[in-house]
PDB file of C-alpha atoms in Angstrom:
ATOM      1  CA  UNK A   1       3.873 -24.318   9.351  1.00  0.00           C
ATOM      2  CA  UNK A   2       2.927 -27.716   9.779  1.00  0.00           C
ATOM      3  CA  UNK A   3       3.542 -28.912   5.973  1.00  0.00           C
ATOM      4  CA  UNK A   4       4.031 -28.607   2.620  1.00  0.00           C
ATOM      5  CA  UNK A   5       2.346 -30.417  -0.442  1.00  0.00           C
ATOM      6  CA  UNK A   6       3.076 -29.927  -4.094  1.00  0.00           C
ATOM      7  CA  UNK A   7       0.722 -30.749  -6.454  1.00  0.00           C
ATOM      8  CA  UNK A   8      -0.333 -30.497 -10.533  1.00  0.00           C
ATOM      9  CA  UNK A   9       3.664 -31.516 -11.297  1.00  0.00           C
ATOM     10  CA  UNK A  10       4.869 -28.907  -8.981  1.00  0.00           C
ATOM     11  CA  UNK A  11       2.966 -26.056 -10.757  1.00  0.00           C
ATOM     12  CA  UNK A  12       0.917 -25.170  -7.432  1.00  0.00           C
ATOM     13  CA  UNK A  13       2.702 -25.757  -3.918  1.00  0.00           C
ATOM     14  CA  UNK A  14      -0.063 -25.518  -0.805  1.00  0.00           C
ATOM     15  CA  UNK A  15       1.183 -24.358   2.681  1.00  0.00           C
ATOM     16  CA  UNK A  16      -1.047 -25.532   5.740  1.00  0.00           C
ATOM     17  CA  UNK A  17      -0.194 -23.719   9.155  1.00  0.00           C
ATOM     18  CA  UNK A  18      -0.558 -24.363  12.500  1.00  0.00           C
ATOM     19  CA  UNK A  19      -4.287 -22.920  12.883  1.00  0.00           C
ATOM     20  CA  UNK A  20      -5.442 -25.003  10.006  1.00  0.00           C
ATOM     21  CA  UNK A  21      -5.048 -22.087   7.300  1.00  0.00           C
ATOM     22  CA  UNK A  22      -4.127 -22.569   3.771  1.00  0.00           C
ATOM     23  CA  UNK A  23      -1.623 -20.282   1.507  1.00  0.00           C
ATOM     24  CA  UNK A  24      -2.114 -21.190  -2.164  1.00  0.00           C
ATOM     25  CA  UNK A  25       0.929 -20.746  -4.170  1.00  0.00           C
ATOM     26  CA  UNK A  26       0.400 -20.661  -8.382  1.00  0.00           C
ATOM     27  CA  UNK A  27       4.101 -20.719 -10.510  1.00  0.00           C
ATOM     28  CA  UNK A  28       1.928 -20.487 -13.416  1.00  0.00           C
ATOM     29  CA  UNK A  29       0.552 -17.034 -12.247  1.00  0.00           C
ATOM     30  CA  UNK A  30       2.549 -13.610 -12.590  1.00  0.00           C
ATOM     31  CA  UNK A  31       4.329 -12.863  -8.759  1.00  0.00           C
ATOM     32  CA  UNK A  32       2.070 -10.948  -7.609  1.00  0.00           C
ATOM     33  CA  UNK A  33      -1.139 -12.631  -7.700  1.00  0.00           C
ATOM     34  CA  UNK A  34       0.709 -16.040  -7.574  1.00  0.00           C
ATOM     35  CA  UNK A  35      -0.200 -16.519  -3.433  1.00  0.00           C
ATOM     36  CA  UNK A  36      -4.176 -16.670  -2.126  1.00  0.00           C
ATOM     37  CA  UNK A  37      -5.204 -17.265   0.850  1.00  0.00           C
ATOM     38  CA  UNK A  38      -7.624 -19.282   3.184  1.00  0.00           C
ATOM     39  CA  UNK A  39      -8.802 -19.396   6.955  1.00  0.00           C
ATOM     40  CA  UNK A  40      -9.585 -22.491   8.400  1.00  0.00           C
ATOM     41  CA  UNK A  41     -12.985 -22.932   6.725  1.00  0.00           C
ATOM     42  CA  UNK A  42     -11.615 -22.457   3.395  1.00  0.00           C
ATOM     43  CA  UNK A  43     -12.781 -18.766   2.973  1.00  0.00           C
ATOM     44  CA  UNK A  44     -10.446 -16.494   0.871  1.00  0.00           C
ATOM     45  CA  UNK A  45      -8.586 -13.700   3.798  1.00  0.00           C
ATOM     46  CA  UNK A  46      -8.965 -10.263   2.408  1.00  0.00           C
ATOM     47  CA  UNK A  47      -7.342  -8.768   5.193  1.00  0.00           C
ATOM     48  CA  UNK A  48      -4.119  -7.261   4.304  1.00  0.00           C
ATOM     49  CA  UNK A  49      -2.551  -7.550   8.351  1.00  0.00           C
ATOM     50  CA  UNK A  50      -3.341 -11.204   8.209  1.00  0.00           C
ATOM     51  CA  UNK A  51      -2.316 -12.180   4.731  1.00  0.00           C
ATOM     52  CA  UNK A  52       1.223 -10.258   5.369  1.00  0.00           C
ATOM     53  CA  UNK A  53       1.600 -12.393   8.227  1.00  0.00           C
ATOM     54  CA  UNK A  54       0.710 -15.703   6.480  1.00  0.00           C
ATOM     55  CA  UNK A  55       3.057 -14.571   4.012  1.00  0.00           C
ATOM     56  CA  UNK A  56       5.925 -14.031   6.589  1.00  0.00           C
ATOM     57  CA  UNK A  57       5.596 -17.420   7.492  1.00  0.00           C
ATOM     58  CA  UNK A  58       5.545 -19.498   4.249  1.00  0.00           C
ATOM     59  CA  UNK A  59       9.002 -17.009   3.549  1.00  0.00           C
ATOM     60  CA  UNK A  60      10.695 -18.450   6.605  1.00  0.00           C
ATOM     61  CA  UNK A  61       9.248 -21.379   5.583  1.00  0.00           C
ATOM     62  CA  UNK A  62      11.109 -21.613   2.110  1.00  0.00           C
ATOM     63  CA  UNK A  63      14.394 -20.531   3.353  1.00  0.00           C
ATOM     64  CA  UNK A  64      14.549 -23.403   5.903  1.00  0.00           C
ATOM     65  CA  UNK A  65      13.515 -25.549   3.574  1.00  0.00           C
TER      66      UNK A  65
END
C-alpha cells in the first residue's frame, strides 16, 4: 500500500498499491458494491483471485491505520 487519499468530503477514499493499482472505495454505496477495482492502466479487474487479494490488503491497511 503505498497511500491513501480521501476525496468528495470523505465520501470516496482511493487506495494506490505498490504495483500502481487502484481500489475505489464508495461510503455512499451499499457494502457490497462499495469497493471497485483497477490495474495499473486504469482498467476495472474482474478477476475474483486478484480482487480478493487487493481487498486483503486495503483490510490490513485500515486496521494499521
Amino acid at each position: 500500500m503505498i497511500k491513501c487519499e480521501y476525496v468528495d468530503n470523505g465520501n470516496r477514499c482511493l487506495y494506490y498499491l505498490n504495483d500502481r493499482s487502484l481500489v475505489q472505495e464508495s461510503r455512499l454505496v451499499p457494502v457490497p458494491f462499495s469497493l471497485r477495482f483497477y490495474d495499473a492502466r486504469q482498467h476495472m479487474i474482474y478477476s475474483d483471485t486478484i480482487r480478493q487479494q487487493m481487498k486483503q490488503a486495503v483490510m490490513r491497511y485500515k486496521k494499521q491505520h
